[in-house]
Amino acid sequence: MTRNATNADDIRDMADEVSRLIAARFGGARRGERPPLSVMLRRRGGALPRRLRKKAWTLAQADQLSAQPKVARQLDLPGLSRAHQALITHLQPLGELSRWQGRAIGFAASVVLGLLVLAAATVWILLQRGYL
């Protein structure tokens, strides 16, 4: 889904969408709070790869500049659209369900590892005492 910016309102929508995705994936926003992209980047921007962090800051600065109509007409709309697309493709693949499944799999793996270590320790103790 490639989205091309045609005016300042599109830039604002793109920045809000990226901010929402950062909050959903990395946290950093209270329930019901919708902070601007610049605030989300200060809070959780370090979780993004460096090349995407630069693009996100560019989009955040364009979002702030888009409030001024004369400056908004001078912004690089195709470049901002490419930055938005790169950020969206990085942030979208993992949805809420996938993250929940990842946490559940991680928890199950740690429980299985614990049981495996416990079984190995039990067998070792039984061998040391001569029961096996």
mmCIF file of C-alpha atoms in Angstrom:
data_model
loop_
_atom_site.group_PDB
_atom_site.id
_atom_site.type_symbol
_atom_site.label_atom_id
_atom_site.label_comp_id
_atom_site.label_asym_id
_atom_site.label_seq_id
_atom_site.Cartn_x
_atom_site.Cartn_y
_atom_site.Cartn_z
ATOM 1 C CA MET A 1 0.000 0.000 0.000
ATOM 2 C CA THR A 2 2.060 2.899 -1.270
ATOM 3 C CA ARG A 3 0.723 6.222 -0.141
ATOM 4 C CA ASN A 4 1.850 9.382 -1.866
ATOM 5 C CA ALA A 5 1.714 12.688 -0.051
ATOM 6 C CA THR A 6 -0.031 15.415 -2.017
ATOM 7 C CA ASN A 7 -0.378 18.118 0.650
ATOM 8 C CA ALA A 8 0.414 19.016 4.257
ATOM 9 C CA ASP A 9 -2.586 17.094 5.631
ATOM 10 C CA ASP A 10 -1.210 13.880 4.148
ATOM 11 C CA ILE A 11 2.099 14.465 5.925
ATOM 12 C CA ARG A 12 0.283 14.927 9.218
ATOM 13 C CA ASP A 13 -1.697 11.715 8.648
ATOM 14 C CA MET A 14 1.474 9.809 7.759
ATOM 15 C CA ALA A 15 3.265 11.035 10.890
ATOM 16 C CA ASP A 16 0.269 10.100 13.061
ATOM 17 C CA GLU A 17 0.170 6.620 11.534
ATOM 18 C CA VAL A 18 3.875 6.035 12.170
ATOM 19 C CA SER A 19 3.516 7.356 15.720
ATOM 20 C CA ARG A 20 0.602 4.992 16.362
ATOM 21 C CA LEU A 21 2.559 2.014 15.015
ATOM 22 C CA ILE A 22 5.615 2.834 17.135
ATOM 23 C CA ALA A 23 3.399 3.059 20.206
ATOM 24 C CA ALA A 24 1.718 -0.246 19.362
ATOM 25 C CA ARG A 25 4.947 -2.119 18.702
ATOM 26 C CA PHE A 26 7.381 -0.623 21.219
ATOM 27 C CA GLY A 27 5.107 0.977 23.805
ATOM 28 C CA GLY A 28 5.770 4.445 25.180
ATOM 29 C CA ALA A 29 2.240 5.854 25.135
ATOM 30 C CA ARG A 30 -0.367 5.711 27.849
ATOM 31 C CA ARG A 31 -3.766 4.272 27.130
ATOM 32 C CA GLY A 32 -5.787 6.779 25.130
ATOM 33 C CA GLU A 33 -2.794 9.037 24.558
ATOM 34 C CA ARG A 34 -1.806 9.850 20.957
ATOM 35 C CA PRO A 35 1.512 11.687 21.146
ATOM 36 C CA PRO A 36 3.024 13.297 18.042
ATOM 37 C CA LEU A 37 5.776 11.515 16.163
ATOM 38 C CA SER A 38 8.551 13.687 17.599
ATOM 39 C CA VAL A 39 7.534 12.714 21.153
ATOM 40 C CA MET A 40 7.342 9.030 20.260
ATOM 41 C CA LEU A 41 10.794 9.201 18.683
ATOM 42 C CA ARG A 42 12.223 10.737 21.848
ATOM 43 C CA ARG A 43 10.586 8.024 23.921
ATOM 44 C CA ARG A 44 11.121 4.923 21.765
ATOM 45 C CA GLY A 45 13.093 6.048 18.724
ATOM 46 C CA GLY A 46 16.138 4.070 19.819
ATOM 47 C CA ALA A 47 14.271 0.850 19.062
ATOM 48 C CA LEU A 48 14.300 1.673 15.349
ATOM 49 C CA PRO A 49 17.278 0.848 13.139
ATOM 50 C CA ARG A 50 19.525 3.848 12.481
ATOM 51 C CA ARG A 51 18.550 4.322 8.834
ATOM 52 C CA LEU A 52 14.862 4.273 9.731
ATOM 53 C CA ARG A 53 15.402 6.543 12.722
ATOM 54 C CA LYS A 54 16.772 9.210 10.379
ATOM 55 C CA LYS A 55 13.758 8.837 8.097
ATOM 56 C CA ALA A 56 11.415 9.038 11.075
ATOM 57 C CA TRP A 57 13.066 12.255 12.282
ATOM 58 C CA THR A 58 12.743 13.677 8.778
ATOM 59 C CA LEU A 59 9.035 12.836 8.788
ATOM 60 C CA ALA A 60 8.624 14.322 12.286
ATOM 61 C CA GLN A 61 10.298 17.576 11.241
ATOM 62 C CA ALA A 62 8.131 17.720 8.122
ATOM 63 C CA ASP A 63 5.077 17.180 10.322
ATOM 64 C CA GLN A 64 6.035 20.202 12.424
ATOM 65 C CA LEU A 65 6.828 22.301 9.363
ATOM 66 C CA SER A 66 3.595 21.342 7.626
ATOM 67 C CA ALA A 67 1.672 23.559 10.050
ATOM 68 C CA GLN A 68 3.086 26.572 8.169
ATOM 69 C CA PRO A 69 1.460 26.734 4.720
ATOM 70 C CA LYS A 70 4.297 28.540 2.922
ATOM 71 C CA VAL A 71 6.917 26.134 4.235
ATOM 72 C CA ALA A 72 4.675 23.109 3.664
ATOM 73 C CA ARG A 73 4.648 23.787 -0.078
ATOM 74 C CA GLN A 74 8.451 23.529 -0.135
ATOM 75 C CA LEU A 75 8.662 20.057 1.440
ATOM 76 C CA ASP A 76 9.927 17.061 -0.533
ATOM 77 C CA LEU A 77 6.656 15.122 -0.760
ATOM 78 C CA PRO A 78 7.978 12.112 -2.750
ATOM 79 C CA GLY A 79 10.896 11.722 -0.324
ATOM 80 C CA LEU A 80 8.551 11.889 2.650
ATOM 81 C CA SER A 81 6.295 9.301 1.013
ATOM 82 C CA ARG A 82 9.273 6.966 0.603
ATOM 83 C CA ALA A 83 10.283 7.510 4.237
ATOM 84 C CA HIS A 84 6.726 6.764 5.362
ATOM 85 C CA GLN A 85 6.604 3.591 3.274
ATOM 86 C CA ALA A 86 9.930 2.350 4.675
ATOM 87 C CA LEU A 87 8.754 2.964 8.243
ATOM 88 C CA ILE A 88 5.395 1.307 7.661
ATOM 89 C CA THR A 89 6.923 -1.799 6.099
ATOM 90 C CA HIS A 90 9.245 -2.137 9.109
ATOM 91 C CA LEU A 91 6.605 -1.545 11.777
ATOM 92 C CA GLN A 92 3.573 -3.363 10.349
ATOM 93 C CA PRO A 93 4.615 -7.011 9.892
ATOM 94 C CA LEU A 94 4.223 -7.880 13.532
ATOM 95 C CA GLY A 95 0.651 -7.400 14.585
ATOM 96 C CA GLU A 96 -0.803 -7.754 18.059
ATOM 97 C CA LEU A 97 -1.541 -11.438 17.550
ATOM 98 C CA SER A 98 1.969 -12.199 16.326
ATOM 99 C CA ARG A 99 3.528 -10.401 19.289
ATOM 100 C CA TRP A 100 1.265 -12.275 21.696
ATOM 101 C CA GLN A 101 2.163 -15.586 20.054
ATOM 102 C CA GLY A 102 5.861 -14.700 20.252
ATOM 103 C CA ARG A 103 5.580 -14.015 23.971
ATOM 104 C CA ALA A 104 3.675 -17.266 24.530
ATOM 105 C CA ILE A 105 6.261 -19.269 22.578
ATOM 106 C CA GLY A 106 9.085 -17.626 24.522
ATOM 107 C CA PHE A 107 7.394 -18.431 27.826
ATOM 108 C CA ALA A 108 6.766 -22.047 26.802
ATOM 109 C CA ALA A 109 10.380 -22.429 25.667
ATOM 110 C CA SER A 110 11.679 -21.167 29.003
ATOM 111 C CA VAL A 111 9.407 -23.571 30.896
ATOM 112 C CA VAL A 112 10.558 -26.512 28.755
ATOM 113 C CA LEU A 113 14.200 -25.524 29.257
ATOM 114 C CA GLY A 114 13.649 -25.359 33.015
ATOM 115 C CA LEU A 115 12.043 -28.798 33.044
ATOM 116 C CA LEU A 116 14.897 -30.187 30.949
ATOM 117 C CA VAL A 117 17.498 -28.810 33.359
ATOM 118 C CA LEU A 118 15.514 -30.172 36.316
ATOM 119 C CA ALA A 119 15.338 -33.625 34.719
ATOM 120 C CA ALA A 120 19.075 -33.598 33.964
ATOM 121 C CA ALA A 121 19.847 -32.585 37.564
ATOM 122 C CA THR A 122 17.564 -35.342 38.880
ATOM 123 C CA VAL A 123 19.243 -37.987 36.720
ATOM 124 C CA TRP A 124 22.683 -36.760 37.802
ATOM 125 C CA ILE A 125 21.741 -36.932 41.496
ATOM 126 C CA LEU A 126 20.299 -40.440 41.056
ATOM 127 C CA LEU A 127 23.511 -41.552 39.320
ATOM 128 C CA GLN A 128 25.694 -40.072 42.070
ATOM 129 C CA ARG A 129 23.758 -41.880 44.807
ATOM 130 C CA GLY A 130 23.787 -45.175 42.927
ATOM 131 C CA TYR A 131 20.071 -45.559 42.319
ATOM 132 C CA LEU A 132 20.586 -45.809 38.562
#
